[in-house]
Structures are given as C-alpha cells and as structure tokens.
PDB file of C-alpha atoms in Angstrom:
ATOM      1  CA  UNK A 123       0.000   0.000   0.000  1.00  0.00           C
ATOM      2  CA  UNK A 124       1.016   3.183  -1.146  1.00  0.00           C
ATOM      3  CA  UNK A 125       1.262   5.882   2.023  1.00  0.00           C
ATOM      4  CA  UNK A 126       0.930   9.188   0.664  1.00  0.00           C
ATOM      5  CA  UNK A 127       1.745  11.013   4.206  1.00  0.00           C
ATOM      6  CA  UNK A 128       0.532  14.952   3.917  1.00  0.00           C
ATOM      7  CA  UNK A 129       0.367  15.754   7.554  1.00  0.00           C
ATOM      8  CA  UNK A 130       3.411  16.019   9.985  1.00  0.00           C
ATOM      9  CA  UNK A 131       3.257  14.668  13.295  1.00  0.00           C
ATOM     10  CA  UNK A 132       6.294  16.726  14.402  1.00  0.00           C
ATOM     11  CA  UNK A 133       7.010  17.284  18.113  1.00  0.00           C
ATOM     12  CA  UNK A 134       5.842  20.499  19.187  1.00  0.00           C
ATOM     13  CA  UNK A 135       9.809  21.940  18.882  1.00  0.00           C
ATOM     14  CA  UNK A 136      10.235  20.699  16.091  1.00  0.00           C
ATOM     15  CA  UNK A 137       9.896  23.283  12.796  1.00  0.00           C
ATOM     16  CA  UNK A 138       8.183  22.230   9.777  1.00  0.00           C
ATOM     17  CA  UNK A 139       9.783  22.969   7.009  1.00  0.00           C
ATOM     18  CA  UNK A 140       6.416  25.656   5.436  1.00  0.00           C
ATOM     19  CA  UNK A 141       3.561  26.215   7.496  1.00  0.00           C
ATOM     20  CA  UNK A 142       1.068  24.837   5.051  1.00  0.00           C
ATOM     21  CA  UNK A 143       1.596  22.936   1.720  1.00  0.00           C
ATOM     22  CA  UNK A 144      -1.368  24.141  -0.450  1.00  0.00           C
ATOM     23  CA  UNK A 145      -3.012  22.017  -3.156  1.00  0.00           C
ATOM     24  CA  UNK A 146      -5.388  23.798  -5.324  1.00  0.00           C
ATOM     25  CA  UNK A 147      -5.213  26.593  -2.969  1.00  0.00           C
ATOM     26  CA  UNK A 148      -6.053  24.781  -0.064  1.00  0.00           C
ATOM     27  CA  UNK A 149      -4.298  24.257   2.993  1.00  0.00           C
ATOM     28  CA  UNK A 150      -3.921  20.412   3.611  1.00  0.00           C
ATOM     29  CA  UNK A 151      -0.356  20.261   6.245  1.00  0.00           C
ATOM     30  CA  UNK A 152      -1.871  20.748   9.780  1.00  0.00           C
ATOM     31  CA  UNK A 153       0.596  22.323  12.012  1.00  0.00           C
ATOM     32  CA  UNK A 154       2.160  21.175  15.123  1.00  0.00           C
ATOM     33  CA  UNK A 155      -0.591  23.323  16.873  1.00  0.00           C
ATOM     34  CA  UNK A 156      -3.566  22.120  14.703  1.00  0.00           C
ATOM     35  CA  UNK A 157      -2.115  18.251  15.319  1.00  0.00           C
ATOM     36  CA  UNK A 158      -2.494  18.940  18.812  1.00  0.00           C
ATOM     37  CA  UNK A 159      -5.833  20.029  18.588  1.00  0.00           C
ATOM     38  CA  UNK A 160      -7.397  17.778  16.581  1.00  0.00           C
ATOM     39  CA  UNK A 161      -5.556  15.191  19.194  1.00  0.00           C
ATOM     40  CA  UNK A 162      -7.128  16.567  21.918  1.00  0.00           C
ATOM     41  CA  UNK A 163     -11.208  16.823  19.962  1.00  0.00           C
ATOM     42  CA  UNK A 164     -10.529  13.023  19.394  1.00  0.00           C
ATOM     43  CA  UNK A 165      -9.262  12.539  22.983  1.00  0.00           C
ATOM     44  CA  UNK A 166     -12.576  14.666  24.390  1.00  0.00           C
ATOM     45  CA  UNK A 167     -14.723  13.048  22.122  1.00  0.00           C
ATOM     46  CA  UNK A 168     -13.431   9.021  22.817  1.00  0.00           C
ATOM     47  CA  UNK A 169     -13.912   9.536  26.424  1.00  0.00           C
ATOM     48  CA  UNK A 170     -17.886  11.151  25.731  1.00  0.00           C
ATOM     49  CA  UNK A 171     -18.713   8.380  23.604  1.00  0.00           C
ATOM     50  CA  UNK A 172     -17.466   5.981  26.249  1.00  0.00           C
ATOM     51  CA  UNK A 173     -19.117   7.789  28.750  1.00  0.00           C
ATOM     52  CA  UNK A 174     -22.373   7.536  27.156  1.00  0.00           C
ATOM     53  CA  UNK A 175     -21.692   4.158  26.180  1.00  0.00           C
ATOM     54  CA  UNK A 176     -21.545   2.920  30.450  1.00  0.00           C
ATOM     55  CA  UNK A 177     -24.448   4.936  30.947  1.00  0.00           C
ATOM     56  CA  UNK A 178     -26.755   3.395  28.286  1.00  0.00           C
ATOM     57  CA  UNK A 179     -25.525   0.182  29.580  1.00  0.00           C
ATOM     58  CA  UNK A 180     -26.187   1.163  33.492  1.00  0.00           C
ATOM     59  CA  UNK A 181     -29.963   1.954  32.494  1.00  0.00           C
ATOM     60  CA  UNK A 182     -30.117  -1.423  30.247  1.00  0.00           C
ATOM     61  CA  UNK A 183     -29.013  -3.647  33.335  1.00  0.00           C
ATOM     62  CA  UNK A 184     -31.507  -2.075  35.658  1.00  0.00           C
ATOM     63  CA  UNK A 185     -34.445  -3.017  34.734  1.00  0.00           C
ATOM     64  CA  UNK A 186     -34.488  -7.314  35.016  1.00  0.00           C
ATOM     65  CA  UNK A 187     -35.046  -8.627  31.999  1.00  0.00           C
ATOM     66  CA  UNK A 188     -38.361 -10.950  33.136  1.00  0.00           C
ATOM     67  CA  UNK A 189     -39.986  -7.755  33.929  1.00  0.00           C
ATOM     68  CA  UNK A 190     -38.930  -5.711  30.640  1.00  0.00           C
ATOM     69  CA  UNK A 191     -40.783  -5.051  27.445  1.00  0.00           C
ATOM     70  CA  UNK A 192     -39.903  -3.631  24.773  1.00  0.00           C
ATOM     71  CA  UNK A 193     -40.436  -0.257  24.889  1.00  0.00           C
ATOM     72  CA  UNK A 194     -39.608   3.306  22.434  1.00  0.00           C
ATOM     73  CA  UNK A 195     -37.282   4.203  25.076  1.00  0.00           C
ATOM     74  CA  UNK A 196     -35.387   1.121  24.499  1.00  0.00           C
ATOM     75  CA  UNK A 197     -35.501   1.292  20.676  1.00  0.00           C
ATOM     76  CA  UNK A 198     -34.128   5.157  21.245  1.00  0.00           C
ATOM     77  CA  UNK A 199     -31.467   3.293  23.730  1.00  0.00           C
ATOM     78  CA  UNK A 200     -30.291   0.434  21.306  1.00  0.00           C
ATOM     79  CA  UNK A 201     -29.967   3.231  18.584  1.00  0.00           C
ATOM     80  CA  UNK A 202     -27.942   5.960  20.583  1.00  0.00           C
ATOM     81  CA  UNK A 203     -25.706   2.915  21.753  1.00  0.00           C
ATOM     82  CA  UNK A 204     -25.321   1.703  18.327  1.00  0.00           C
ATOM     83  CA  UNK A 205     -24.779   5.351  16.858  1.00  0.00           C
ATOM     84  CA  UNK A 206     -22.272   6.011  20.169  1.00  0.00           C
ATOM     85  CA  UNK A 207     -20.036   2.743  19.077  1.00  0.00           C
ATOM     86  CA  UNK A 208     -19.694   3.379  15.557  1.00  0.00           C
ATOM     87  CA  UNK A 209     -18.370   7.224  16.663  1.00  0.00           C
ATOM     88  CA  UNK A 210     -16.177   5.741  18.974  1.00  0.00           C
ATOM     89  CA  UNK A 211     -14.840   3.286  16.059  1.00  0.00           C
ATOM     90  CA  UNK A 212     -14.413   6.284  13.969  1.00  0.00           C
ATOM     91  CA  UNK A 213     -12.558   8.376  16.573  1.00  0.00           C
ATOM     92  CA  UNK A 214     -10.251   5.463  17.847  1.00  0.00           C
ATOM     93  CA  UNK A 215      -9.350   4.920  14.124  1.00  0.00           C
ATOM     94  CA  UNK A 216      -8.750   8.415  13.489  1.00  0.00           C
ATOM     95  CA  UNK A 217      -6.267   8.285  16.427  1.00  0.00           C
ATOM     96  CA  UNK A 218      -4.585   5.237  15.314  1.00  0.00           C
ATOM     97  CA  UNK A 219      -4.120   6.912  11.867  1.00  0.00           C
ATOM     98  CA  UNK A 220      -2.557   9.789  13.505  1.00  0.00           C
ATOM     99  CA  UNK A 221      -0.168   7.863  15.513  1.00  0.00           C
ATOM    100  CA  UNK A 222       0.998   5.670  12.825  1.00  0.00           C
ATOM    101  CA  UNK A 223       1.473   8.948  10.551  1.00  0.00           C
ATOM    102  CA  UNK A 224      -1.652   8.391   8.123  1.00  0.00           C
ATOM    103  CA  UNK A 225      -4.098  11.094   9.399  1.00  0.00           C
ATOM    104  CA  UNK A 226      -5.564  13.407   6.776  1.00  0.00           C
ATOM    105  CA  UNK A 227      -5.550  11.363   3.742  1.00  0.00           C
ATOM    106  CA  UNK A 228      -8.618   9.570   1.869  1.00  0.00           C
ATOM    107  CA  UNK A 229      -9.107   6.632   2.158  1.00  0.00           C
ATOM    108  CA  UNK A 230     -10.654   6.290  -1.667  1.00  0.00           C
ATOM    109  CA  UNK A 231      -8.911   9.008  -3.923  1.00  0.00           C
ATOM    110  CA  UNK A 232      -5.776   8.960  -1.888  1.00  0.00           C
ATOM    111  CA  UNK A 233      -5.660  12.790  -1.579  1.00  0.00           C
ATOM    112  CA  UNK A 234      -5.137  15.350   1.129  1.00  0.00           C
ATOM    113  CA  UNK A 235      -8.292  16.034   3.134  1.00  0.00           C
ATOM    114  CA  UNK A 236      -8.277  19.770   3.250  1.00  0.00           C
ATOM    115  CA  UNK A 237      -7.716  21.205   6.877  1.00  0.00           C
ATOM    116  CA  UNK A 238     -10.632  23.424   7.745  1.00  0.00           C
ATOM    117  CA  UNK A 239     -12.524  19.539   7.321  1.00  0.00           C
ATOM    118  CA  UNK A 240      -9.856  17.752   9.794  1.00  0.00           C
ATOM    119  CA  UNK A 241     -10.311  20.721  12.305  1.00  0.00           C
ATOM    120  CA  UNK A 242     -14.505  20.369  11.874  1.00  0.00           C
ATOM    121  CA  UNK A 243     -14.489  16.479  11.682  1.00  0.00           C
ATOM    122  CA  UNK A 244     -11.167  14.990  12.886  1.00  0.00           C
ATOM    123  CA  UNK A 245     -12.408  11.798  12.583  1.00  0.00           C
ATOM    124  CA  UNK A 246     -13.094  12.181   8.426  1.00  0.00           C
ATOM    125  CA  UNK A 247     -12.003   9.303   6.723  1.00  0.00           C
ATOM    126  CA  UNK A 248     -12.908  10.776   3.188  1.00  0.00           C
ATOM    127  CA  UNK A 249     -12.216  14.672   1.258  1.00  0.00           C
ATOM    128  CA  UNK A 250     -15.725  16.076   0.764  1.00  0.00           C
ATOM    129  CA  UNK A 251     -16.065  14.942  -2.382  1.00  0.00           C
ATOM    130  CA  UNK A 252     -15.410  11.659  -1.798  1.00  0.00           C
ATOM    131  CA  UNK A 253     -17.920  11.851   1.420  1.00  0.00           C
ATOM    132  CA  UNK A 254     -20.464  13.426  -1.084  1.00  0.00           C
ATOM    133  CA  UNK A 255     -19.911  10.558  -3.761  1.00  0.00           C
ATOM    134  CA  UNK A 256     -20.622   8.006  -0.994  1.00  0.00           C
ATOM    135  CA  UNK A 257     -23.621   9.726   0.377  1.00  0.00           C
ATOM    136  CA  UNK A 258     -25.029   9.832  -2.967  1.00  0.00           C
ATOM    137  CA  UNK A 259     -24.593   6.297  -3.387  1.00  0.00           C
ATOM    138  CA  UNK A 260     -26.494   5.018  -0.208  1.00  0.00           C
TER     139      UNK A 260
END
C-alpha cells in the first residue's frame, strides 16, 4: 500500500519545514498546533462516547429482563448505543491513523483532506467529495 503522508506529526519543537503545503489553494499540512488540537477533539470526544456508552448500559441492566418489554425508550437506547459505538470506532481509528502517521488522507482518492474539514471532523475518513460521492450512493 502506497502511504501518501501529507500531515506532519512533528514534536511540538520541532519546525516544519512551510507552514502549510497548499493544493489547489487549499491548505492540507496541519501544524504542530492544529495536530495537537485535533488530538485533543478526538481525545474529548473518545472519552464522551465511552461515557455515554456505560451509561446506556447502566440503564439497560436495571431493569431485570423478566420484567422488561420492549419499549420506544429502548428502541431510542439500542440506537444511541449503536450510533455512540460506531463514533467511537471512527474516533479510535482516526487516532490510530494519527499515531501511525496516516491522518488526513482519503481513504478512496488517496488525496489530502483539506484542513478546515480535519479541524470540523477529525475523525473524516474521506475529502468532501469523496464523502459526497458516498452519500449519494447510499
């Protein structure tokens, strides 16, 4: 696999070489600072969805199961809990791909995903036109 590495994952001494590489005008190199940032939304947003995944699970175990029906509350339960996991998949991936120097790339066209999209959604796996292609195709 080809690893087409646009972002730095410098340590916060450490100088980049430009500030921002831009590709069609866009900035797509997130700085030291921006790394850090985006770190720390992912960080914030793992330990929410965890959170929120123990306290779904804390209301779930106390009601006894002889005595429960099924209710809309626990239709709105199952689908916050399954919404909750797959956020927490995409934001533990996200970090992974940031430790292991991948972060900002898509995964279909191979590109840069432009920065002001990292800083909104960190955990983007795809530019927005690749995002809008897949949409489109559900």
């Amino acid at each position: 696999m080809v690893n087409h590495q646009t972002i730095d994952d410098q340590p916060d001494d450490a100088q980049p070489e430009d500030d921002l590489t831009a590709v069609d005008g866009r900035a797509v190199r997130l700085s030291p600072e921006d790394l850090a940032a985006v770190r720390a939304n992912l960080r914030e947003q793992r330990v929410f969805r965890e959170e929120q995944l123990r306290q779904i699970t804390a209301t779930a175990r106390a009601a006894t199961p002889a005595h429960r029906r099924r209710t809309a509350q626990d239709e709105v339960e199952l689908k916050l809990a399954a919404s909750a996991r797959m956020v927490l998949a995409d934001v533990e991936a996200a970090l992974r791909r940031l430790a292991e120097g991948r972060y900002g790339t898509c995964h279909l066209c191979r590109r840069p995903v432009d920065r002001e999209r990292l800083m909104i959604v960190p955990q983007a796996r795809y530019c927005a036109r690749c995002q809008q292609v897949r949409e489109a195709g559900r």
